[in-house]
PDB file of C-alpha atoms in Angstrom:
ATOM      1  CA  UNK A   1     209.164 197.544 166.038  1.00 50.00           C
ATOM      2  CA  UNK A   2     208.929 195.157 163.323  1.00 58.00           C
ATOM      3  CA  UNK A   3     208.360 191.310 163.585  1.00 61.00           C
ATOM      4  CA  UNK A   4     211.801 190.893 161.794  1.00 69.00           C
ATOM      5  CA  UNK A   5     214.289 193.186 163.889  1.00 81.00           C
ATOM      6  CA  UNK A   6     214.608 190.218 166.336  1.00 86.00           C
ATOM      7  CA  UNK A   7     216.542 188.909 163.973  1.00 88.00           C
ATOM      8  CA  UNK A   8     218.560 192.331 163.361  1.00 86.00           C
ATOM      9  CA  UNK A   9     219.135 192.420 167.126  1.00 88.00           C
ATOM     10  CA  UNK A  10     219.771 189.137 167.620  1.00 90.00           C
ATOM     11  CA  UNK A  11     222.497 189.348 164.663  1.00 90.00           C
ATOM     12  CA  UNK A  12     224.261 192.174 166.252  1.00 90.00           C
ATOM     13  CA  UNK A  13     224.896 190.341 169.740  1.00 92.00           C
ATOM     14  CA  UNK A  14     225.787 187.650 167.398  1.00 95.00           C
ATOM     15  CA  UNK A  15     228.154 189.482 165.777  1.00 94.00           C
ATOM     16  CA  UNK A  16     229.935 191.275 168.783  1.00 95.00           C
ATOM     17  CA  UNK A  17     230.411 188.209 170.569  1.00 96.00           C
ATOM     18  CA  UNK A  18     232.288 186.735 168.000  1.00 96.00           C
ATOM     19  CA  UNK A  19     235.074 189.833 167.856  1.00 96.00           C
ATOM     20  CA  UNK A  20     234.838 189.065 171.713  1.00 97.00           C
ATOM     21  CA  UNK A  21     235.389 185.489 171.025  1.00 97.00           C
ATOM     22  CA  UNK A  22     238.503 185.904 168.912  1.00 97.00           C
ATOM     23  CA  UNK A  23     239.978 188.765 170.922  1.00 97.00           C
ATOM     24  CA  UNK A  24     239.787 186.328 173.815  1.00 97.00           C
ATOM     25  CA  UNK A  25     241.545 182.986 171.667  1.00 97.00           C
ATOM     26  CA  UNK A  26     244.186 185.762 170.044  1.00 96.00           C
ATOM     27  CA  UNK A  27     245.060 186.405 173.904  1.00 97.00           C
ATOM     28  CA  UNK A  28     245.238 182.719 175.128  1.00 97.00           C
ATOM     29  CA  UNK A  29     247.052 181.904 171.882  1.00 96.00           C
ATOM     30  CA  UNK A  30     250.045 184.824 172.577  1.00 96.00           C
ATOM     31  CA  UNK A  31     249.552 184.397 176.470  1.00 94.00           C
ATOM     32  CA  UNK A  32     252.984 182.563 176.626  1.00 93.00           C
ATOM     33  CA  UNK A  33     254.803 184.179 174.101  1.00 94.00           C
ATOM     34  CA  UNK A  34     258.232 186.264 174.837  1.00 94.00           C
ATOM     35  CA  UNK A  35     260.026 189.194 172.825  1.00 94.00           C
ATOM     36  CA  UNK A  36     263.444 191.001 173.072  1.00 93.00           C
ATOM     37  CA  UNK A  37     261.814 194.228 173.607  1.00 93.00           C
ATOM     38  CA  UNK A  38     259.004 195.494 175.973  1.00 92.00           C
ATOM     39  CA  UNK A  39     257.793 197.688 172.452  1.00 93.00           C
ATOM     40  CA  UNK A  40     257.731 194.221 170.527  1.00 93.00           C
ATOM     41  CA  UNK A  41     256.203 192.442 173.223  1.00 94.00           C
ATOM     42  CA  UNK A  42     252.161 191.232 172.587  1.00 96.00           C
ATOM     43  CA  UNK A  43     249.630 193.319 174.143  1.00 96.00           C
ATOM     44  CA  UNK A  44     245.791 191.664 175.150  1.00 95.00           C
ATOM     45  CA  UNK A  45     243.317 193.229 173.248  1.00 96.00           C
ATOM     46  CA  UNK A  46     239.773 193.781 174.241  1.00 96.00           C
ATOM     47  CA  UNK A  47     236.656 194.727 172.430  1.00 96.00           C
ATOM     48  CA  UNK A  48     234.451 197.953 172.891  1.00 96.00           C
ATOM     49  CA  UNK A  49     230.554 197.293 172.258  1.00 95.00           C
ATOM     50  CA  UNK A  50     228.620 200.619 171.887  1.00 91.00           C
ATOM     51  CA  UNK A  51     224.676 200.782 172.264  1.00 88.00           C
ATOM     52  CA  UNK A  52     222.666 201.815 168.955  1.00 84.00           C
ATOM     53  CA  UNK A  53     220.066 203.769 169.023  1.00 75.00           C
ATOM     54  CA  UNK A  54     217.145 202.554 167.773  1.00 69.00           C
ATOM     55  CA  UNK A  55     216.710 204.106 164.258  1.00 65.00           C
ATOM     56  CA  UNK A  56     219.934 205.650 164.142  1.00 59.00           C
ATOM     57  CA  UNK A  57     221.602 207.494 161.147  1.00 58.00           C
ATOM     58  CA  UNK A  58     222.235 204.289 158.414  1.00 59.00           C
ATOM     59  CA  UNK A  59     221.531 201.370 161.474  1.00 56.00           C
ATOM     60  CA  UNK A  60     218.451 199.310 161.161  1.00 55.00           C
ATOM     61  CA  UNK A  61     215.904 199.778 163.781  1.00 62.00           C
ATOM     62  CA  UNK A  62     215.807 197.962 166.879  1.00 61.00           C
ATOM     63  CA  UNK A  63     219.666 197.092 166.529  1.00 67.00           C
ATOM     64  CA  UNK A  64     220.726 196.666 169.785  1.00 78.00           C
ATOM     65  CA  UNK A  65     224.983 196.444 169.868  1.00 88.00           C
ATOM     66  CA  UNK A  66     228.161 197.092 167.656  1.00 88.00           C
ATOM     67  CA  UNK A  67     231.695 196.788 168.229  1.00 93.00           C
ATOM     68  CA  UNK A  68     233.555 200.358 168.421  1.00 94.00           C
ATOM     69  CA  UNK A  69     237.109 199.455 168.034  1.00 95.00           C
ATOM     70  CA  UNK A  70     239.483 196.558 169.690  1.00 96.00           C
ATOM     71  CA  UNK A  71     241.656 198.258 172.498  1.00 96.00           C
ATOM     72  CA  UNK A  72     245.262 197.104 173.553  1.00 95.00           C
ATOM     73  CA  UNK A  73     246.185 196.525 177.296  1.00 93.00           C
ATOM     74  CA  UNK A  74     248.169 199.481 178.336  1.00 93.00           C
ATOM     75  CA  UNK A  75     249.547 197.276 180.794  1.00 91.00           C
ATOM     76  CA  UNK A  76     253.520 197.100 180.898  1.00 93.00           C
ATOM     77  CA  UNK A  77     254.717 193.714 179.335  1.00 95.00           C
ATOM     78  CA  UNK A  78     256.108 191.095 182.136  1.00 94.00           C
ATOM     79  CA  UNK A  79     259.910 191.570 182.357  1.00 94.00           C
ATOM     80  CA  UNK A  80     261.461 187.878 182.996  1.00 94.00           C
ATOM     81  CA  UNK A  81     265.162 186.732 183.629  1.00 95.00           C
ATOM     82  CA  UNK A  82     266.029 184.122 181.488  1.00 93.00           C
ATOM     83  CA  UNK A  83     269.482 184.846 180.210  1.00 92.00           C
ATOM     84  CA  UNK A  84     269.173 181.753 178.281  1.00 92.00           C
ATOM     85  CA  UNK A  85     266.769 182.542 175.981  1.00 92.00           C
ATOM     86  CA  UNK A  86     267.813 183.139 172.595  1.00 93.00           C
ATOM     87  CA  UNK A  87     265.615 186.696 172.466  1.00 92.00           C
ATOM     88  CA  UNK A  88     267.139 187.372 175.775  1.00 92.00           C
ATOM     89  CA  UNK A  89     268.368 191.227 175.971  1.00 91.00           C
ATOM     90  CA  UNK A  90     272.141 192.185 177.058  1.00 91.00           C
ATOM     91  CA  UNK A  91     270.479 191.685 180.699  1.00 92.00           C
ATOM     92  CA  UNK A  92     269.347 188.406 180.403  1.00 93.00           C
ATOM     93  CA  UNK A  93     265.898 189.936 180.213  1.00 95.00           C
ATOM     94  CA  UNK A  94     262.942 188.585 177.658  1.00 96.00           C
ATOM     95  CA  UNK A  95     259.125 190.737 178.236  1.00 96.00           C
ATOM     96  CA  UNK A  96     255.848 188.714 178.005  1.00 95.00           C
ATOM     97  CA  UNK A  97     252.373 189.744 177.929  1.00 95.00           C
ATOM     98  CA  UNK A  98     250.057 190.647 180.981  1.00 94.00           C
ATOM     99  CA  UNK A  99     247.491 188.229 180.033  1.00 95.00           C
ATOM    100  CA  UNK A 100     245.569 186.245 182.817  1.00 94.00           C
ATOM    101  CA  UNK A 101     244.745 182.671 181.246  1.00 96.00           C
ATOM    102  CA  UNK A 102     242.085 182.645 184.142  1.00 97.00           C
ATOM    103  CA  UNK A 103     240.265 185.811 183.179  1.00 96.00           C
ATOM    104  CA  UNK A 104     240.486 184.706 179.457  1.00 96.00           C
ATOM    105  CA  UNK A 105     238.980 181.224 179.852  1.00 97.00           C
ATOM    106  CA  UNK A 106     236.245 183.305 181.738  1.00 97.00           C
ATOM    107  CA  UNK A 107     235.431 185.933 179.452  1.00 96.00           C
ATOM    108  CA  UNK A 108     235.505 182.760 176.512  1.00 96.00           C
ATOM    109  CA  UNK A 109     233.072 181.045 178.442  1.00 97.00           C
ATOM    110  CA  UNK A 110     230.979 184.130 178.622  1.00 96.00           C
ATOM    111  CA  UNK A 111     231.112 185.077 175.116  1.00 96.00           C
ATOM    112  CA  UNK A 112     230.204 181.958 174.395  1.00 97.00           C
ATOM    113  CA  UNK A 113     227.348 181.458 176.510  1.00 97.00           C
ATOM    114  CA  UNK A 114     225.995 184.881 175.110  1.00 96.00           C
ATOM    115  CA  UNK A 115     226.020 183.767 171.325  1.00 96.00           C
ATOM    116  CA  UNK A 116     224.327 180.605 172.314  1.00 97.00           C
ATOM    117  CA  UNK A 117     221.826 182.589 173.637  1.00 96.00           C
ATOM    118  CA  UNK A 118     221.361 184.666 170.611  1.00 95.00           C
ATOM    119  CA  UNK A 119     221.073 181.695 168.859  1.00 96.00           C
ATOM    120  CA  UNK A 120     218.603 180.392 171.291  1.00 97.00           C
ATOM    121  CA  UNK A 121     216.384 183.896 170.809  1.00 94.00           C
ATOM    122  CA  UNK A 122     216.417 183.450 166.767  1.00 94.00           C
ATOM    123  CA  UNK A 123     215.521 179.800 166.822  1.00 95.00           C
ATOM    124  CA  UNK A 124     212.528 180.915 169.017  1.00 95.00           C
ATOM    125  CA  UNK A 125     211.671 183.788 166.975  1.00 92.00           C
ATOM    126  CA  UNK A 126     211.741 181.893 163.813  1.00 93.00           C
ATOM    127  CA  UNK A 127     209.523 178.980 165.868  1.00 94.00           C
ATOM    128  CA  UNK A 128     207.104 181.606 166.642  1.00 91.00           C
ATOM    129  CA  UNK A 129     206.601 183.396 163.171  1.00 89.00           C
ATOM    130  CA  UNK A 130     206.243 180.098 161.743  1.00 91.00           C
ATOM    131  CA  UNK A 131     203.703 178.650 164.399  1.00 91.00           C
ATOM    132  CA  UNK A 132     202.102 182.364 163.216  1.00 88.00           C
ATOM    133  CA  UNK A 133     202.156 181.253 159.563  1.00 87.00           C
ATOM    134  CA  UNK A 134     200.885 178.177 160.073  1.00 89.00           C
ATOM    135  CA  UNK A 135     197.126 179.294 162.281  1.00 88.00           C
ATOM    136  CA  UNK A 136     195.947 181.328 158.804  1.00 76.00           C
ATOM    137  CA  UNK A 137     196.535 177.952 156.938  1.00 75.00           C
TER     138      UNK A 137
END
């Protein structure tokens, strides 16, 4: 493996997290919103990561993760009564998203955590090839 596909791997976990990290922040920002129809109504989405081979077809070697596609819940929307509402249906009915605030702060805080952590790997990496540079001086 070369001394540089830290930095490839690294990049990719980098990368992933962040579609994980704006999945999550589109889902806590749409968590309270309401539409007239259960078709209309916001669904959570969800990254897929997929494992690269190492030295696969057009991918770098040593590159580690990649995002395969965003998925929406398949969950029904939440039917509420609020007859009030001005996108209330003939019933009285408007249909929110499934989306658990809890679970979203959770998987934020763990997509987070993970990119700091690739951070963390290529500051070290780059500390290391440079401490490597610097013993032939």
């Amino acid at each position: 493996m070369p001394s540089f596909s830290i930095f490839d791997i690294a990049g990719s976990g980098m990368s992933a997290q962040s579609v994980r990290l704006n999945t999550t922040a589109s889902n806590l920002a749409n968590a309270d919103s309401v539409s007239a129809t259960a078709e209309t109504a916001y669904r959570a989405k969800h990254p897929v990561f997929q494992a690269v081979e190492p030295g696969a077809a057009g991918q770098p070697e040593g590159v580690a993760v990649r995002v395969a596609g965003v998925v929406e819940s398949r969950d029904a929307p939440e039917r509420r009564y609020q007859p009030g509402h001005p996108l209330a249906d003939a019933e009285g009915f408007v249909y929110a998203p499934r989306v658990n605030v809890v679970d979203e702060m959770v998987n934020m805080i763990s997509a987070s955590r993970s990119y700091q952590n690739n951070v963390e790997v290529m500051k070290t990496a780059r500390g290391l090839l440079l401490a490597t540079l610097k013993i032939g001086q």
